[in-house]
CSV table of N, CA and C in Angstrom, one decimal:
chain,number,residue,atom,x,y,z
A,1,PRO,N,-54.5,110.4,175.3
A,1,PRO,CA,-54.4,110.8,176.8
A,1,PRO,C,-55.1,109.9,177.7
A,2,GLN,N,-56.1,109.2,177.2
A,2,GLN,CA,-56.9,108.3,178.1
A,2,GLN,C,-56.2,106.9,178.2
A,3,THR,N,-55.2,106.6,177.3
A,3,THR,CA,-54.6,105.3,177.3
A,3,THR,C,-53.7,105.1,178.6
A,4,ARG,N,-53.9,104.0,179.2
A,4,ARG,CA,-53.0,103.7,180.3
A,4,ARG,C,-52.3,102.4,180.0
A,5,ILE,N,-51.0,102.4,180.2
A,5,ILE,CA,-50.2,101.2,179.9
A,5,ILE,C,-49.8,100.5,181.2
A,6,HIS,N,-50.0,99.2,181.3
A,6,HIS,CA,-49.6,98.5,182.4
A,6,HIS,C,-48.6,97.4,181.9
A,7,LEU,N,-47.4,97.4,182.4
A,7,LEU,CA,-46.4,96.4,182.1
A,7,LEU,C,-46.5,95.4,183.2
A,8,LEU,N,-46.5,94.1,182.8
A,8,LEU,CA,-46.6,93.0,183.7
A,8,LEU,C,-45.5,92.0,183.5
A,9,ASN,N,-44.8,91.6,184.6
A,9,ASN,CA,-43.9,90.5,184.5
A,9,ASN,C,-44.4,89.5,185.5
A,10,VAL,N,-44.6,88.3,185.1
A,10,VAL,CA,-45.1,87.2,185.9
A,10,VAL,C,-43.9,86.3,186.3
A,11,ARG,N,-43.6,86.1,187.5
A,11,ARG,CA,-42.5,85.3,188.0
A,11,ARG,C,-43.1,83.9,188.4
A,12,PRO,N,-42.4,82.9,188.0
A,12,PRO,CA,-42.9,81.5,188.5
A,12,PRO,C,-42.6,81.4,190.0
A,13,ARG,N,-43.5,80.7,190.7
A,13,ARG,CA,-43.2,80.5,192.1
A,13,ARG,C,-42.0,79.5,192.2
A,14,MET,N,-41.2,79.8,193.3
A,14,MET,CA,-40.1,79.0,193.6
A,14,MET,C,-40.6,77.6,194.2
A,15,SER,N,-39.9,76.6,193.8
A,15,SER,CA,-40.3,75.3,194.3
A,15,SER,C,-40.3,75.3,195.9
A,16,ARG,N,-41.1,74.4,196.5
A,16,ARG,CA,-41.2,74.4,197.9
A,16,ARG,C,-39.8,74.0,198.5
A,17,TYR,N,-39.1,73.1,197.8
A,17,TYR,CA,-37.8,72.6,198.3
A,17,TYR,C,-36.9,73.8,198.4
A,18,LEU,N,-36.8,74.6,197.3
A,18,LEU,CA,-35.9,75.8,197.3
A,18,LEU,C,-36.4,76.8,198.3
A,19,ALA,N,-37.7,77.0,198.4
A,19,ALA,CA,-38.2,78.0,199.3
A,19,ALA,C,-37.9,77.8,200.7
A,20,ARG,N,-37.8,76.5,201.1
A,20,ARG,CA,-37.4,76.1,202.5
A,20,ARG,C,-36.0,76.6,202.8
A,21,HIS,N,-35.1,76.7,201.8
A,21,HIS,CA,-33.7,77.1,202.1
A,21,HIS,C,-33.4,78.5,201.8
A,22,VAL,N,-34.3,79.3,201.3
A,22,VAL,CA,-34.1,80.7,201.0
A,22,VAL,C,-35.2,81.5,201.7
A,23,ASN,N,-34.7,82.5,202.5
A,23,ASN,CA,-35.7,83.2,203.3
A,23,ASN,C,-36.6,84.1,202.3
A,24,ARG,N,-37.8,84.5,202.8
A,24,ARG,CA,-38.7,85.2,202.0
A,24,ARG,C,-38.2,86.5,201.5
A,25,GLN,N,-37.4,87.2,202.3
A,25,GLN,CA,-36.9,88.5,201.9
A,25,GLN,C,-35.9,88.3,200.7
A,26,ASP,N,-35.1,87.3,200.8
A,26,ASP,CA,-34.2,87.1,199.7
A,26,ASP,C,-34.9,86.6,198.4
A,27,ARG,N,-35.9,85.8,198.6
A,27,ARG,CA,-36.8,85.3,197.4
A,27,ARG,C,-37.4,86.5,196.8
A,28,ASP,N,-38.0,87.4,197.6
A,28,ASP,CA,-38.7,88.6,197.0
A,28,ASP,C,-37.8,89.5,196.3
A,29,ARG,N,-36.6,89.7,196.9
A,29,ARG,CA,-35.6,90.5,196.2
A,29,ARG,C,-35.1,89.9,194.9
A,30,TRP,N,-34.9,88.6,194.9
A,30,TRP,CA,-34.5,88.0,193.6
A,30,TRP,C,-35.6,88.1,192.6
A,31,HIS,N,-36.8,87.8,192.9
A,31,HIS,CA,-38.0,88.0,192.0
A,31,HIS,C,-38.0,89.4,191.4
A,32,GLN,N,-37.8,90.4,192.3
A,32,GLN,CA,-37.9,91.8,191.9
A,32,GLN,C,-36.8,92.1,190.9
A,33,GLU,N,-35.6,91.7,191.2
A,33,GLU,CA,-34.4,91.9,190.3
A,33,GLU,C,-34.6,91.3,189.0
A,34,GLU,N,-35.1,90.0,188.9
A,34,GLU,CA,-35.3,89.4,187.7
A,34,GLU,C,-36.4,90.0,186.9
A,35,ALA,N,-37.5,90.5,187.6
A,35,ALA,CA,-38.6,91.2,186.9
A,35,ALA,C,-38.1,92.5,186.3
A,36,GLU,N,-37.2,93.2,187.0
A,36,GLU,CA,-36.7,94.5,186.6
A,36,GLU,C,-35.8,94.2,185.3
A,37,LYS,N,-35.0,93.2,185.3
A,37,LYS,CA,-34.3,92.8,184.0
A,37,LYS,C,-35.2,92.6,182.9
A,38,ALA,N,-36.3,91.9,183.1
A,38,ALA,CA,-37.2,91.5,182.0
A,38,ALA,C,-38.0,92.8,181.5
A,39,LEU,N,-38.3,93.7,182.4
A,39,LEU,CA,-39.1,94.8,182.1
A,39,LEU,C,-38.3,96.0,181.5
A,40,ARG,N,-36.9,96.0,181.8
A,40,ARG,CA,-36.1,97.1,181.4
A,40,ARG,C,-36.2,97.5,180.0
A,41,PRO,N,-36.2,96.7,179.0
A,41,PRO,CA,-36.3,97.1,177.6
A,41,PRO,C,-37.6,97.9,177.3
A,42,ALA,N,-38.7,97.4,177.8
A,42,ALA,CA,-40.0,98.1,177.6
A,42,ALA,C,-40.0,99.4,178.3
A,43,ARG,N,-39.5,99.4,179.6
A,43,ARG,CA,-39.5,100.7,180.3
A,43,ARG,C,-38.6,101.7,179.6
A,44,ASP,N,-37.4,101.3,179.1
A,44,ASP,CA,-36.6,102.2,178.5
A,44,ASP,C,-37.2,102.8,177.2
A,45,LEU,N,-37.9,102.0,176.5
A,45,LEU,CA,-38.6,102.5,175.3
A,45,LEU,C,-39.7,103.5,175.6
A,46,LEU,N,-40.5,103.1,176.6
A,46,LEU,CA,-41.6,104.0,177.0
A,46,LEU,C,-41.0,105.3,177.6
A,47,ASP,N,-40.0,105.2,178.4
A,47,ASP,CA,-39.4,106.4,179.0
A,47,ASP,C,-38.8,107.3,177.9
A,48,LYS,N,-38.2,106.7,176.9
A,48,LYS,CA,-37.5,107.4,175.8
A,48,LYS,C,-38.6,108.3,175.1
A,49,HIS,N,-39.8,107.8,175.0
A,49,HIS,CA,-40.8,108.5,174.3
A,49,HIS,C,-41.8,109.3,175.2
A,50,GLY,N,-41.5,109.3,176.5
A,50,GLY,CA,-42.3,110.0,177.5
A,50,GLY,C,-43.7,109.5,177.6
A,51,ILE,N,-43.8,108.2,177.5
A,51,ILE,CA,-45.1,107.5,177.6
A,51,ILE,C,-45.3,107.0,179.0
A,52,PRO,N,-46.3,107.4,179.8
A,52,PRO,CA,-46.4,107.0,181.1
A,52,PRO,C,-46.9,105.5,181.2
A,53,TYR,N,-46.6,104.8,182.3
A,53,TYR,CA,-46.9,103.4,182.4
A,53,TYR,C,-46.9,103.1,183.9
A,54,VAL,N,-47.4,102.0,184.2
A,54,VAL,CA,-47.3,101.4,185.6
A,54,VAL,C,-46.7,100.0,185.4
A,55,ALA,N,-45.7,99.7,186.2
A,55,ALA,CA,-45.1,98.3,186.1
A,55,ALA,C,-45.6,97.5,187.3
A,56,HIS,N,-45.9,96.2,187.0
A,56,HIS,CA,-46.4,95.3,188.0
A,56,HIS,C,-45.6,94.0,187.9
A,57,VAL,N,-45.4,93.4,189.1
A,57,VAL,CA,-44.7,92.1,189.2
A,57,VAL,C,-45.6,91.2,190.0
A,58,GLU,N,-45.9,90.1,189.4
A,58,GLU,CA,-46.8,89.1,190.1
A,58,GLU,C,-46.1,87.8,190.1
A,59,LYS,N,-46.5,86.9,191.0
A,59,LYS,CA,-46.0,85.5,191.0
A,59,LYS,C,-47.2,84.6,190.7
A,60,GLY,N,-46.9,83.5,190.0
A,60,GLY,CA,-47.9,82.5,189.7
A,60,GLY,C,-47.8,81.9,188.3
A,61,ASP,N,-48.8,81.2,187.9
A,61,ASP,CA,-48.9,80.7,186.5
A,61,ASP,C,-49.0,81.9,185.5
A,62,THR,N,-48.2,81.9,184.5
A,62,THR,CA,-48.1,83.0,183.6
A,62,THR,C,-49.5,83.4,183.0
A,63,ALA,N,-50.1,82.4,182.3
A,63,ALA,CA,-51.3,82.7,181.6
A,63,ALA,C,-52.4,83.1,182.5
A,64,GLU,N,-52.6,82.3,183.6
A,64,GLU,CA,-53.7,82.7,184.5
A,64,GLU,C,-53.5,84.0,185.2
A,65,THR,N,-52.2,84.4,185.5
A,65,THR,CA,-51.9,85.6,186.2
A,65,THR,C,-52.1,86.8,185.2
A,66,VAL,N,-51.7,86.6,183.9
A,66,VAL,CA,-51.9,87.7,182.9
A,66,VAL,C,-53.4,88.0,182.8
A,67,VAL,N,-54.2,87.0,182.6
A,67,VAL,CA,-55.6,87.1,182.4
A,67,VAL,C,-56.3,87.8,183.7
A,68,ALA,N,-55.9,87.3,184.9
A,68,ALA,CA,-56.5,87.8,186.1
A,68,ALA,C,-56.1,89.3,186.3
A,69,LYS,N,-54.9,89.6,186.0
A,69,LYS,CA,-54.4,91.0,186.2
A,69,LYS,C,-55.1,91.9,185.2
A,70,ALA,N,-55.2,91.5,184.0
A,70,ALA,CA,-55.9,92.3,182.9
A,70,ALA,C,-57.4,92.5,183.3
A,71,ARG,N,-58.0,91.5,183.9
A,71,ARG,CA,-59.4,91.6,184.3
A,71,ARG,C,-59.4,92.6,185.5
A,72,ASP,N,-58.5,92.4,186.5
A,72,ASP,CA,-58.6,93.3,187.7
A,72,ASP,C,-58.3,94.8,187.3
A,73,LEU,N,-57.5,95.0,186.3
A,73,LEU,CA,-57.1,96.4,185.9
A,73,LEU,C,-58.1,96.9,184.8
A,74,ARG,N,-59.1,96.1,184.5
A,74,ARG,CA,-60.1,96.4,183.5
A,74,ARG,C,-59.5,96.8,182.1
A,75,CYS,N,-58.5,96.1,181.7
A,75,CYS,CA,-57.8,96.3,180.5
A,75,CYS,C,-58.7,96.1,179.3
A,76,ASP,N,-58.6,96.9,178.2
A,76,ASP,CA,-59.3,96.8,177.0
A,76,ASP,C,-58.6,95.8,176.0
A,77,CYS,N,-57.4,95.6,176.3
A,77,CYS,CA,-56.6,94.8,175.4
A,77,CYS,C,-55.4,94.2,176.1
A,78,ILE,N,-55.0,93.0,175.7
A,78,ILE,CA,-53.8,92.4,176.3
A,78,ILE,C,-52.8,92.3,175.1
A,79,LEU,N,-51.6,92.9,175.3
A,79,LEU,CA,-50.6,92.8,174.2
A,79,LEU,C,-49.4,92.0,174.8
A,80,ILE,N,-49.1,90.9,174.1
A,80,ILE,CA,-48.1,90.0,174.5
A,80,ILE,C,-47.1,89.8,173.4
A,81,SER,N,-45.9,89.4,173.7
A,81,SER,CA,-44.9,89.0,172.7
A,81,SER,C,-44.7,87.5,172.8
A,82,THR,N,-44.3,87.0,171.7
A,82,THR,CA,-44.0,85.6,171.7
A,82,THR,C,-42.9,85.3,170.7
A,83,ALA,N,-42.1,84.3,170.9
A,83,ALA,CA,-41.1,83.8,170.0
A,83,ALA,C,-41.8,82.9,169.0
A,84,ARG,N,-41.3,83.0,167.7
A,84,ARG,CA,-41.8,82.0,166.7
A,84,ARG,C,-41.4,80.6,167.2
A,85,LYS,N,-42.3,79.7,167.0
A,85,LYS,CA,-42.0,78.3,167.4
A,85,LYS,C,-42.0,77.4,166.1
A,86,ASP,N,-41.2,76.4,166.2
A,86,ASP,CA,-41.2,75.4,165.1
A,86,ASP,C,-42.5,74.5,165.3
A,87,SER,N,-42.8,73.8,164.2
A,87,SER,CA,-44.1,73.1,164.2
A,87,SER,C,-44.1,72.0,165.3
A,88,LEU,N,-43.0,71.4,165.6
A,88,LEU,CA,-43.0,70.3,166.6
A,88,LEU,C,-43.3,70.9,168.0
A,89,ASN,N,-42.7,72.1,168.3
A,89,ASN,CA,-43.0,72.7,169.6
A,89,ASN,C,-44.5,73.2,169.6
A,90,ARG,N,-45.0,73.7,168.5
A,90,ARG,CA,-46.4,74.1,168.5
A,90,ARG,C,-47.3,72.9,168.7
A,91,LEU,N,-47.0,71.8,168.2
A,91,LEU,CA,-47.8,70.6,168.3
A,91,LEU,C,-47.8,70.1,169.7
A,92,LEU,N,-46.6,70.0,170.3
A,92,LEU,CA,-46.4,69.4,171.6
A,92,LEU,C,-46.5,70.3,172.8
A,93,GLY,N,-46.3,71.6,172.6
A,93,GLY,CA,-46.2,72.5,173.7
A,93,GLY,C,-47.6,73.1,174.0
A,94,ALA,N,-47.8,73.4,175.3
A,94,ALA,CA,-48.9,74.1,175.7
A,94,ALA,C,-48.5,75.5,175.9
A,95,SER,N,-48.5,76.3,174.9
A,95,SER,CA,-47.9,77.7,174.9
A,95,SER,C,-48.7,78.6,175.8
A,96,VAL,N,-48.0,79.5,176.4
A,96,VAL,CA,-48.7,80.5,177.2
A,96,VAL,C,-49.6,81.4,176.4
A,97,THR,N,-49.2,81.7,175.2
A,97,THR,CA,-50.1,82.5,174.3
A,97,THR,C,-51.4,81.8,174.1
A,98,ASN,N,-51.4,80.5,173.7
A,98,ASN,CA,-52.6,79.7,173.5
A,98,ASN,C,-53.5,79.7,174.8
A,99,ARG,N,-52.8,79.5,175.9
A,99,ARG,CA,-53.6,79.5,177.2
A,99,ARG,C,-54.2,80.8,177.5
A,100,ILE,N,-53.5,81.9,177.2
A,100,ILE,CA,-54.1,83.2,177.4
A,100,ILE,C,-55.3,83.4,176.6
A,101,LEU,N,-55.2,83.0,175.3
A,101,LEU,CA,-56.3,83.1,174.3
A,101,LEU,C,-57.5,82.3,174.8
A,102,ALA,N,-57.3,81.1,175.4
A,102,ALA,CA,-58.3,80.3,175.8
A,102,ALA,C,-59.0,80.8,177.1
A,103,LEU,N,-58.2,81.5,177.9
A,103,LEU,CA,-58.7,81.9,179.3
A,103,LEU,C,-59.5,83.3,179.3
A,104,THR,N,-59.3,84.1,178.2
A,104,THR,CA,-59.9,85.4,178.3
A,104,THR,C,-60.8,85.8,177.2
A,105,ASP,N,-61.7,86.7,177.5
A,105,ASP,CA,-62.5,87.3,176.4
A,105,ASP,C,-62.1,88.7,176.1
A,106,ILE,N,-61.0,89.1,176.7
A,106,ILE,CA,-60.4,90.4,176.4
A,106,ILE,C,-59.6,90.2,175.1
A,107,PRO,N,-59.7,91.2,174.1
A,107,PRO,CA,-58.9,91.0,172.9
A,107,PRO,C,-57.4,91.0,173.2
A,108,VAL,N,-56.7,90.1,172.5
A,108,VAL,CA,-55.3,89.8,172.7
A,108,VAL,C,-54.6,90.2,171.4
A,109,GLU,N,-53.6,91.0,171.5
A,109,GLU,CA,-52.7,91.3,170.3
A,109,GLU,C,-51.4,90.7,170.6
A,110,ILE,N,-50.8,90.0,169.5
A,110,ILE,CA,-49.6,89.2,169.7
A,110,ILE,C,-48.5,89.9,168.8
A,111,VAL,N,-47.4,90.1,169.4
A,111,VAL,CA,-46.2,90.6,168.7
A,111,VAL,C,-45.2,89.5,168.6
A,112,VAL,N,-44.9,89.1,167.3
A,112,VAL,CA,-44.1,87.9,167.1
A,112,VAL,C,-42.6,88.2,167.0
A,113,GLY,N,-41.8,87.4,167.6
A,113,GLY,CA,-40.3,87.6,167.5
A,113,GLY,C,-39.7,87.1,166.3
A,114,ARG,N,-38.4,86.7,166.4
A,114,ARG,CA,-37.6,86.3,165.3
A,114,ARG,C,-38.1,85.2,164.5
A,115,ASP,N,-37.7,85.1,163.2
A,115,ASP,CA,-38.1,84.0,162.4
A,115,ASP,C,-37.3,82.7,162.7
A,116,VAL,N,-38.0,81.6,162.5
A,116,VAL,CA,-37.3,80.3,162.7
A,116,VAL,C,-36.7,79.9,161.3
A,117,SER,N,-35.7,79.1,161.4
A,117,SER,CA,-35.1,78.6,160.1
A,117,SER,C,-36.0,77.8,159.3
A,118,ASN,N,-35.7,77.5,158.0
A,118,ASN,CA,-36.6,76.7,157.2
A,118,ASN,C,-36.7,75.3,157.8
A,119,LEU,N,-35.6,74.7,158.3
A,119,LEU,CA,-35.7,73.4,158.9
A,119,LEU,C,-36.5,73.4,160.2
A,120,GLU,N,-36.4,74.5,161.0
A,120,GLU,CA,-37.1,74.6,162.2
A,120,GLU,C,-38.6,74.7,161.9
A,121,SER,N,-39.0,75.4,160.8
A,121,SER,CA,-40.4,75.6,160.5
A,121,SER,C,-41.1,74.3,160.2
A,122,ILE,N,-40.4,73.2,159.8
A,122,ILE,CA,-41.0,71.9,159.6
A,122,ILE,C,-40.8,71.0,160.8
A,123,GLY,N,-40.2,71.5,161.9
A,123,GLY,CA,-40.1,70.7,163.1
A,123,GLY,C,-38.7,70.1,163.3
A,124,ILE,N,-37.7,70.5,162.6
A,124,ILE,CA,-36.4,70.0,162.8
A,124,ILE,C,-35.5,71.1,163.4
A,125,PRO,N,-35.2,71.0,164.7
A,125,PRO,CA,-34.3,72.0,165.3
A,125,PRO,C,-33.1,72.3,164.5
A,126,ALA,N,-32.6,73.5,164.5
A,126,ALA,CA,-31.5,73.9,163.7
A,126,ALA,C,-30.2,73.0,163.9
A,127,GLY,N,-29.9,72.7,165.2
A,127,GLY,CA,-28.7,71.9,165.4
A,127,GLY,C,-28.8,70.5,164.9
A,128,VAL,N,-30.0,69.9,165.0
A,128,VAL,CA,-30.3,68.6,164.4
A,128,VAL,C,-30.2,68.6,162.9
A,129,GLY,N,-30.8,69.7,162.3
A,129,GLY,CA,-30.7,69.8,160.8
A,129,GLY,C,-29.3,69.9,160.3
A,130,LEU,N,-28.4,70.7,161.0
A,130,LEU,CA,-27.1,70.8,160.6
A,130,LEU,C,-26.3,69.5,160.8
A,131,GLY,N,-26.6,68.7,161.8
A,131,GLY,CA,-26.0,67.4,162.0
A,131,GLY,C,-26.4,66.4,160.9
A,132,ILE,N,-27.7,66.4,160.5
A,132,ILE,CA,-28.2,65.6,159.4
A,132,ILE,C,-27.5,66.0,158.1
A,133,ALA,N,-27.4,67.3,157.9
A,133,ALA,CA,-26.7,67.8,156.6
A,133,ALA,C,-25.3,67.4,156.6
A,134,GLY,N,-24.6,67.4,157.8
A,134,GLY,CA,-23.2,67.0,157.9
A,134,GLY,C,-23.1,65.5,157.6
A,135,LEU,N,-24.0,64.7,158.1
A,135,LEU,CA,-23.9,63.3,157.8
A,135,LEU,C,-24.2,63.0,156.3
A,136,ILE,N,-25.1,63.7,155.8
A,136,ILE,CA,-25.4,63.5,154.3
A,136,ILE,C,-24.2,63.8,153.5
A,137,MET,N,-23.5,64.9,153.9
A,137,MET,CA,-22.3,65.3,153.2
A,137,MET,C,-21.2,64.3,153.3
A,138,LEU,N,-21.1,63.7,154.5
A,138,LEU,CA,-20.0,62.7,154.7
A,138,LEU,C,-20.4,61.4,153.9
A,139,VAL,N,-21.6,61.0,153.8
A,139,VAL,CA,-22.0,59.9,153.0
A,139,VAL,C,-21.8,60.1,151.6
A,140,LEU,N,-22.0,61.3,151.1
A,140,LEU,CA,-21.8,61.6,149.7
A,140,LEU,C,-20.3,61.7,149.3
A,141,ASP,N,-19.4,61.9,150.2
A,141,ASP,CA,-18.0,61.9,149.9
A,141,ASP,C,-17.5,60.6,149.7
């Protein structure tokens, strides 16, 4: 009964170039619609089970905004989802998950998404792996 759930969707800021050509009301409406699409599955699940929550939409850098909002709301835990990444992307990418972990002292729980293929797990994207396999098969013929 004491648990409060806060859903958060962080929208990236629109570039200054685009912002000059789209009025603020239209930008805000677009951000809200996109946030609603992103939050819909979580809202549906919580609604289905009668679990109360508060939804928030913020604009800014994802990692910094998540940490700041969790701090402002005095959250005891940050729960985030992440897609599995291949080793090349883990090596080269500055993941939001890693940045959140680096920026906060609030405990973070991570829910991991789908599995990557065997080729992706060693850093070869699936499409490239299939292309290489096709070339090898052509050479063997």
